[in-house]
Short mmCIF file of C-alpha atoms and ligand atoms in Angstrom, two decimals:
data_model
loop_
_atom_site.label_atom_id
_atom_site.label_comp_id
_atom_site.label_asym_id
_atom_site.label_seq_id
_atom_site.Cartn_x
_atom_site.Cartn_y
_atom_site.Cartn_z
CA MET A 252 -78.18 131.30 -216.48
CA LYS A 253 -79.91 132.78 -219.60
CA ASP A 254 -80.77 130.14 -222.03
CA GLU A 255 -80.47 126.51 -220.65
CA PHE A 256 -80.51 125.04 -224.00
CA GLU A 257 -77.37 126.98 -225.21
CA PHE A 258 -76.54 126.25 -221.70
CA ILE A 259 -76.60 122.06 -222.47
CA ASN A 260 -75.37 122.80 -225.89
CA ARG A 261 -72.10 124.00 -224.49
CA ILE A 262 -71.36 121.11 -222.06
CA LYS A 263 -72.51 118.63 -224.36
CA PRO A 264 -69.49 116.60 -225.66
CA ASN A 265 -68.49 117.11 -229.04
CA LYS A 266 -67.00 113.33 -229.37
CA THR A 267 -68.20 110.13 -227.23
CA HIS A 268 -65.58 106.70 -226.70
CA GLN A 269 -67.68 103.87 -225.59
CA PRO A 270 -69.46 101.52 -228.07
CA THR A 271 -71.91 100.67 -225.91
CA LEU A 272 -73.50 104.26 -226.15
CA ILE A 273 -76.63 104.71 -228.82
CA GLU A 274 -77.90 107.59 -227.54
CA GLY A 275 -76.11 110.16 -225.34
CA ILE A 276 -77.29 113.85 -224.72
CA GLY A 277 -80.26 115.12 -226.82
CA ASP A 278 -83.19 112.75 -226.44
CA ASP A 279 -85.18 111.74 -223.92
CA ALA A 280 -82.99 109.75 -222.34
CA ALA A 281 -80.02 108.04 -222.28
CA LEU A 282 -79.80 104.63 -224.15
CA ILE A 283 -77.05 101.81 -223.67
CA ARG A 284 -76.42 98.54 -224.57
CA PRO A 285 -75.99 95.88 -222.06
CA GLU A 286 -72.81 94.04 -221.96
CA SER A 287 -72.83 90.09 -222.09
CA GLY A 288 -71.07 88.59 -219.25
CA TYR A 289 -70.93 91.76 -216.97
CA ASP A 290 -72.96 93.24 -214.36
CA ASP A 291 -73.74 96.89 -214.19
CA ILE A 292 -72.72 99.49 -211.87
CA LEU A 293 -74.99 101.94 -211.06
CA CYS A 294 -74.33 105.14 -208.15
CA VAL A 295 -75.25 108.65 -207.17
CA ASP A 296 -73.55 111.27 -205.06
CA THR A 297 -75.23 114.81 -204.16
CA MET A 298 -72.91 117.92 -203.30
CA VAL A 299 -74.44 120.84 -201.35
CA GLU A 300 -72.18 123.98 -201.81
CA ASN A 301 -71.44 125.14 -198.08
CA ILE A 302 -72.18 121.44 -196.94
CA HIS A 303 -69.36 119.67 -198.36
CA PHE A 304 -67.87 122.57 -200.39
CA ASN A 305 -67.95 126.17 -200.63
CA ARG A 306 -66.80 129.34 -202.83
CA LYS A 307 -63.12 129.79 -200.62
CA THR A 308 -62.30 126.13 -200.70
CA MET A 309 -62.97 125.32 -203.65
CA THR A 310 -63.06 126.13 -207.61
CA PRO A 311 -65.45 125.61 -210.09
CA TYR A 312 -62.99 122.92 -211.69
CA GLN A 313 -62.38 121.81 -208.30
CA ILE A 314 -66.13 121.21 -207.38
CA GLY A 315 -66.75 119.43 -210.99
CA TYR A 316 -63.65 117.55 -210.60
CA LYS A 317 -64.84 115.83 -207.29
CA ALA A 318 -68.50 115.62 -207.93
CA LEU A 319 -67.74 113.46 -210.78
CA ALA A 320 -64.29 111.50 -208.52
CA VAL A 321 -66.59 110.74 -205.39
CA ASN A 322 -68.72 108.76 -208.26
CA MET A 323 -66.05 106.90 -209.90
CA SER A 324 -64.85 106.04 -206.29
CA ASP A 325 -68.01 104.05 -205.66
CA ILE A 326 -67.41 102.23 -208.46
CA ALA A 327 -63.60 101.45 -208.41
CA ALA A 328 -64.70 99.65 -204.46
CA MET A 329 -67.06 97.72 -206.24
CA GLY A 330 -64.12 96.52 -208.86
CA GLY A 331 -65.25 97.86 -211.76
CA GLN A 332 -64.35 99.95 -214.77
CA PRO A 333 -66.30 103.41 -214.78
CA LYS A 334 -67.85 103.99 -218.27
CA PHE A 335 -70.92 107.16 -218.29
CA TYR A 336 -72.33 109.85 -216.37
CA LEU A 337 -74.98 112.04 -215.85
CA VAL A 338 -75.12 115.34 -213.96
CA SER A 339 -78.22 116.85 -212.35
CA ILE A 340 -77.16 121.02 -211.32
CA ALA A 341 -79.48 123.23 -209.27
CA ILE A 342 -77.92 126.72 -210.19
CA PRO A 343 -78.70 129.70 -207.51
CA ASN A 344 -78.26 133.64 -209.10
CA GLY A 345 -74.96 134.38 -208.44
CA TRP A 346 -72.84 131.73 -210.63
CA THR A 347 -71.77 133.06 -213.74
CA GLU A 348 -71.36 131.32 -216.65
CA THR A 349 -67.84 130.76 -217.04
CA GLU A 350 -68.05 129.17 -213.27
CA LEU A 351 -70.57 126.58 -214.79
CA ASP A 352 -68.52 126.03 -217.61
CA ASP A 353 -65.64 125.60 -215.22
CA ILE A 354 -67.54 122.70 -212.91
CA TYR A 355 -68.24 120.42 -216.53
CA ARG A 356 -64.63 121.33 -217.24
CA GLY A 357 -63.53 119.61 -214.07
CA MET A 358 -65.79 117.07 -214.69
CA SER A 359 -64.76 116.46 -218.78
CA GLU A 360 -60.99 116.52 -218.21
CA LEU A 361 -61.22 113.86 -215.37
CA ALA A 362 -63.79 111.51 -216.94
CA GLU A 363 -61.39 111.68 -220.42
CA SER A 364 -58.70 109.66 -218.84
CA TYR A 365 -60.98 106.99 -218.28
CA GLU A 366 -62.68 107.35 -221.53
CA MET A 367 -66.49 108.32 -219.29
CA ASP A 368 -68.88 109.86 -221.70
CA LEU A 369 -71.43 112.42 -219.84
CA ILE A 370 -74.36 110.93 -221.49
CA GLY A 371 -77.15 113.43 -219.93
CA GLY A 372 -78.68 114.96 -217.03
CA ASP A 373 -81.27 117.99 -215.83
CA THR A 374 -80.27 121.23 -215.34
CA VAL A 375 -82.53 123.98 -213.00
CA SER A 376 -82.39 127.13 -210.93
CA THR A 377 -82.74 127.39 -207.45
CA SER A 378 -83.25 129.88 -204.90
CA GLY A 379 -80.89 127.80 -202.40
CA PRO A 380 -77.36 126.51 -202.53
CA LEU A 381 -75.71 124.84 -205.50
CA THR A 382 -76.18 121.79 -206.00
CA ILE A 383 -74.83 119.41 -208.01
CA SER A 384 -75.74 115.60 -208.30
CA VAL A 385 -73.66 112.91 -210.18
CA THR A 386 -75.14 109.53 -211.40
CA ALA A 387 -72.49 106.94 -212.54
CA HIS A 388 -72.64 104.16 -214.60
CA GLY A 389 -69.58 101.45 -214.66
CA ARG A 390 -69.42 97.76 -215.41
CA VAL A 391 -68.12 94.60 -213.57
CA LYS A 392 -67.24 91.28 -214.85
CA GLN A 393 -69.73 88.92 -213.61
CA ASP A 394 -68.91 87.04 -210.41
CA ARG A 395 -65.99 89.77 -209.99
CA LYS A 396 -67.96 92.50 -207.27
CA LEU A 397 -65.90 92.93 -204.32
CA LEU A 398 -68.45 93.39 -201.40
CA ARG A 399 -68.48 94.77 -198.09
CA ARG A 400 -69.06 91.14 -196.65
CA ASN A 401 -66.28 89.32 -198.18
CA ALA A 402 -63.87 89.40 -195.22
CA LYS A 403 -63.23 86.37 -193.42
CA PRO A 404 -61.04 85.83 -189.95
CA GLY A 405 -57.40 85.18 -190.81
CA ASP A 406 -57.60 87.67 -193.81
CA VAL A 407 -54.88 90.20 -194.35
CA LEU A 408 -56.59 94.06 -193.74
CA PHE A 409 -55.07 96.34 -196.63
CA LEU A 410 -55.03 99.79 -197.59
CA THR A 411 -54.16 101.09 -201.24
CA GLY A 412 -52.58 104.52 -200.21
CA PRO A 413 -52.46 107.19 -197.44
CA VAL A 414 -55.37 108.63 -195.66
CA GLY A 415 -56.10 111.39 -193.78
CA LEU A 416 -54.56 113.62 -196.25
CA SER A 417 -57.87 115.53 -197.29
CA ALA A 418 -59.01 116.12 -193.76
CA ALA A 419 -55.72 117.46 -192.90
CA GLY A 420 -56.41 119.75 -196.69
CA LEU A 421 -59.60 121.07 -195.08
CA SER A 422 -58.18 121.75 -192.02
CA ILE A 423 -55.42 124.18 -193.78
CA LEU A 424 -58.13 125.84 -196.08
CA LEU A 425 -60.47 126.37 -193.28
CA GLU A 426 -57.28 128.09 -191.88
CA GLU A 427 -57.53 125.60 -188.90
CA ALA A 428 -54.31 123.75 -189.05
CA HIS A 429 -51.18 125.32 -190.16
CA SER A 430 -47.38 124.58 -191.63
CA ASP A 431 -44.82 127.08 -192.91
CA LYS A 432 -43.63 123.51 -194.90
CA PRO A 433 -45.00 122.43 -198.62
CA ILE A 434 -48.42 120.63 -197.88
CA GLU A 435 -49.56 121.67 -201.24
CA GLU A 436 -50.35 117.62 -201.17
CA LEU A 437 -52.89 117.64 -198.49
CA THR A 438 -55.13 120.37 -199.79
CA LYS A 439 -54.61 118.54 -203.77
CA ALA A 440 -55.72 115.69 -201.90
CA HIS A 441 -59.36 117.62 -200.63
CA GLN A 442 -59.19 119.75 -203.91
CA LEU A 443 -58.67 117.09 -206.48
CA PRO A 444 -58.94 113.45 -204.95
CA THR A 445 -58.15 110.36 -207.28
CA PRO A 446 -60.35 108.01 -207.70
CA GLN A 447 -58.82 104.51 -207.38
CA VAL A 448 -59.72 103.08 -210.36
CA LYS A 449 -56.89 101.38 -211.39
CA ALA A 450 -56.68 99.03 -207.92
CA GLY A 451 -60.18 98.70 -207.90
CA LEU A 452 -59.71 96.77 -211.55
CA LEU A 453 -56.44 95.26 -210.19
CA LEU A 454 -58.63 94.01 -207.33
CA SER A 455 -61.16 92.68 -209.40
CA GLU A 456 -58.99 91.17 -212.03
CA SER A 457 -57.06 89.10 -209.54
CA GLY A 458 -59.59 86.24 -209.29
CA TYR A 459 -59.44 86.33 -205.14
CA ARG A 460 -61.73 86.95 -202.92
CA ILE A 461 -62.06 90.40 -201.83
CA ALA A 462 -63.75 92.36 -199.44
CA LEU A 463 -63.68 96.09 -200.37
CA ASN A 464 -64.90 99.89 -199.68
CA ASP A 465 -63.86 103.10 -200.40
CA VAL A 466 -62.93 105.73 -197.64
CA SER A 467 -65.26 108.09 -198.18
CA ASP A 468 -66.16 108.59 -194.50
CA GLY A 469 -62.90 107.87 -192.79
CA LEU A 470 -60.72 104.83 -192.00
CA ALA A 471 -62.52 104.01 -188.71
CA SER A 472 -66.12 104.26 -190.51
CA GLU A 473 -64.98 101.88 -193.88
CA ALA A 474 -63.38 99.24 -191.39
CA HIS A 475 -66.45 98.76 -189.21
CA GLU A 476 -68.84 98.41 -192.51
CA ILE A 477 -66.97 95.81 -193.49
CA ALA A 478 -67.00 94.08 -189.67
CA GLU A 479 -70.56 94.88 -189.95
CA ALA A 480 -71.13 93.24 -193.03
CA SER A 481 -68.82 90.29 -192.82
CA GLN A 482 -69.65 89.94 -188.70
CA VAL A 483 -65.82 90.05 -187.98
CA HIS A 484 -63.09 91.93 -185.48
CA ILE A 485 -61.00 94.11 -187.84
CA VAL A 486 -57.91 95.48 -186.31
CA ILE A 487 -56.32 98.12 -187.65
CA ALA A 488 -52.23 98.18 -186.67
CA GLU A 489 -51.48 101.92 -185.87
CA ASP A 490 -47.68 101.81 -186.95
CA LYS A 491 -48.23 100.40 -190.38
CA LEU A 492 -50.49 103.06 -191.72
CA PRO A 493 -49.03 104.85 -194.64
CA THR A 494 -48.19 108.22 -194.28
CA ILE A 495 -46.10 111.07 -196.24
CA GLU A 496 -43.96 113.97 -195.11
CA ALA A 497 -46.49 116.49 -195.48
CA LEU A 498 -48.66 115.10 -192.54
CA SER A 499 -45.30 114.88 -190.30
CA PHE A 500 -45.67 119.01 -190.14
CA PHE A 501 -48.67 118.35 -187.67
CA ASP A 502 -49.23 117.19 -183.83
CA LYS A 503 -49.21 113.51 -183.92
CA LYS A 504 -53.09 113.56 -182.56
CA ASN A 505 -54.36 115.35 -185.09
CA VAL A 506 -52.83 113.64 -187.83
CA LEU A 507 -54.46 109.95 -186.40
CA ASP A 508 -57.80 111.83 -186.10
CA TRP A 509 -57.32 113.22 -189.31
CA MET A 510 -56.29 108.98 -190.36
CA LEU A 511 -59.12 107.01 -188.75
CA ASN A 512 -61.86 109.76 -188.95
CA GLY A 513 -60.98 112.26 -191.97
CA GLY A 514 -62.69 110.48 -194.94
CA GLU A 515 -62.87 111.55 -198.23
CA ASP A 516 -59.32 110.23 -199.67
CA PHE A 517 -60.78 107.56 -201.71
CA GLN A 518 -58.71 105.05 -201.17
CA LEU A 519 -59.41 101.51 -201.03
CA ILE A 520 -60.00 99.23 -198.40
CA GLY A 521 -60.40 95.91 -197.91
CA THR A 522 -59.32 91.84 -196.99
CA VAL A 523 -57.67 89.37 -198.48
CA SER A 524 -56.80 85.90 -197.41
CA ALA A 525 -53.24 85.31 -195.98
CA GLU A 526 -52.29 82.92 -198.81
CA HIS A 527 -53.13 85.39 -201.10
CA TRP A 528 -51.78 88.88 -200.02
CA ILE A 529 -47.75 87.77 -201.15
CA SER A 530 -49.18 87.51 -204.51
CA LEU A 531 -51.63 90.21 -204.99
CA SER A 532 -49.23 92.93 -203.59
CA ASN A 533 -46.93 91.27 -206.34
CA LEU A 534 -49.69 91.99 -208.83
CA PHE A 535 -49.94 95.54 -207.52
CA GLU A 536 -46.31 96.46 -207.35
CA LYS A 537 -45.86 95.18 -211.57
CA ASN A 538 -48.61 97.31 -212.08
CA GLY A 539 -47.17 100.69 -210.68
CA GLN A 540 -49.95 100.53 -208.05
CA THR A 541 -49.12 100.66 -204.54
CA ILE A 542 -51.25 98.46 -201.67
CA HIS A 543 -50.15 98.28 -197.87
CA GLN A 544 -51.02 95.41 -194.79
CA ILE A 545 -52.37 97.91 -192.57
CA GLY A 546 -53.81 95.10 -190.17
CA THR A 547 -55.76 91.77 -190.04
CA VAL A 548 -59.00 90.01 -189.71
CA SER A 549 -60.29 87.86 -186.62
CA GLU A 550 -63.09 86.30 -185.86
CA GLY A 551 -66.32 88.61 -184.20
CA PRO A 552 -68.79 89.58 -183.48
CA SER A 553 -68.22 92.75 -185.74
CA LYS A 554 -65.58 95.99 -184.12
CA VAL A 555 -62.75 97.43 -185.04
CA SER A 556 -60.14 97.86 -183.20
CA LEU A 557 -56.65 99.89 -183.27
CA ASN A 558 -53.49 98.00 -182.29
CA SER A 559 -50.95 100.94 -181.33
CA LYS A 560 -48.01 100.72 -178.64
CA ASN A 561 -50.85 101.19 -176.00
CA GLY A 562 -52.07 97.93 -176.72
CA LEU A 563 -55.27 97.16 -178.30
CA MET A 564 -58.37 99.75 -178.02
CA PRO A 565 -61.97 99.36 -179.74
CA ILE A 566 -62.55 102.54 -182.31
CA ASP A 567 -66.02 103.68 -182.73
CA LYS A 568 -67.67 104.39 -186.13
CA LYS A 569 -67.38 107.99 -186.67
CA GLY A 570 -65.50 111.32 -184.58
CA TYR A 571 -64.93 110.05 -180.87
CA ASN A 572 -62.52 107.69 -180.37
CA HIS A 573 -61.13 106.34 -176.93
CA PHE A 574 -57.36 107.25 -177.07
CA THR A 575 -57.24 110.96 -177.09
P1 ADP B 111 -86.41 116.79 -221.23
O1 ADP B 111 -87.27 117.55 -220.80
O2 ADP B 111 -86.74 115.46 -222.51
O3 ADP B 111 -85.96 115.88 -219.83
P2 ADP B 111 -84.04 118.25 -221.09
O4 ADP B 111 -84.50 119.43 -222.00
O5 ADP B 111 -84.15 118.62 -219.76
O6 ADP B 111 -85.48 117.31 -221.82
O7 ADP B 111 -82.42 117.57 -221.53
C1 ADP B 111 -82.36 117.74 -222.87
C2 ADP B 111 -80.98 117.10 -222.76
O8 ADP B 111 -80.31 117.04 -222.30
C3 ADP B 111 -81.10 115.53 -222.09
O9 ADP B 111 -80.36 114.37 -223.22
C4 ADP B 111 -80.34 115.53 -220.66
O10 ADP B 111 -79.88 114.52 -220.62
C5 ADP B 111 -79.74 116.20 -221.23
N1 ADP B 111 -79.19 117.55 -220.34
C6 ADP B 111 -80.08 118.41 -219.76
N2 ADP B 111 -79.43 119.10 -218.75
C7 ADP B 111 -78.54 118.74 -218.62
C8 ADP B 111 -77.08 118.91 -217.67
N3 ADP B 111 -77.32 119.59 -216.53
N4 ADP B 111 -75.46 117.82 -217.67
C9 ADP B 111 -75.87 116.92 -218.90
N5 ADP B 111 -76.54 117.05 -219.69
C10 ADP B 111 -77.88 117.40 -219.27
MG1 MG B 112 -84.81 116.92 -218.16
#
């Protein structure tokens, strides 16, 4: 990077959307006005080259896009509307200006479709790997937050869309898995994941008691987080897990492992009372969004089980499972 100031000028948005933004990029810090009736949501996620991505599996555009998407997903999992983001980037030698611009283009194109504004960041050089850390801000109506501790026995367990796609896509990109059939949907799920912002907002607006988590680490792990926070037993029904045709081209055992332990699909997993399930799924249908019942919630102690044709089996939080 020749000139940090020239770089900041280049990536500075030439228009912003949010009326609550008082000062964006240019001063010592950004200034935003709080909105009455709302709680602020703040989160941060860091992606490190060769840990979270590498230059073979992701283009610079995709790296930027995903760095913002993972943060938007955390806001969605709180039932929030994303508003602002800041970017801290540590740049090693060897990245061209065009590649850096592409990283920012990946972020800004995703941000644009949700009217999110880039309001600041930090730029440093490093002798280590490229590291990009995005801090996102969102807001949620007061008392409409969707916490992991909200699940109760008797609830329906739901998922907003199929999982396992991103893990399958990564295996394909790393050339560990192969198929001659069309599998672009899988690689795209890994490279350009869609944060489920609209689904999160619908869940929040429904007014129902809802426990919610986004699938960043894998279905098993996220279900465990809800089970632990709510002290309940979560039962996932294997035959109810939504899937897509592209997954059917791979070995069934691999697919189940990708689904349960893969992660990075950024669908939302949650629970709602059985009484409200039908009207919640109707609300989703009316708004052109998908939601699937994938299991049930019963009395604790906290654990997660998989109900398959072999019966009920406990599943671990990560990696290893009992049925392979
Ligand atoms: P300071 O020395 O006060 O921290 P900087 O020169 O680091 O100021 O930043 C100047 C402005 O540019 C600030 O508004 C900062 O938030 C913004 N900024 C710096 N680096 C980035 C970046 N990588 N992405 C977005 N905004 C940035
Ligand atoms: Mg600074």
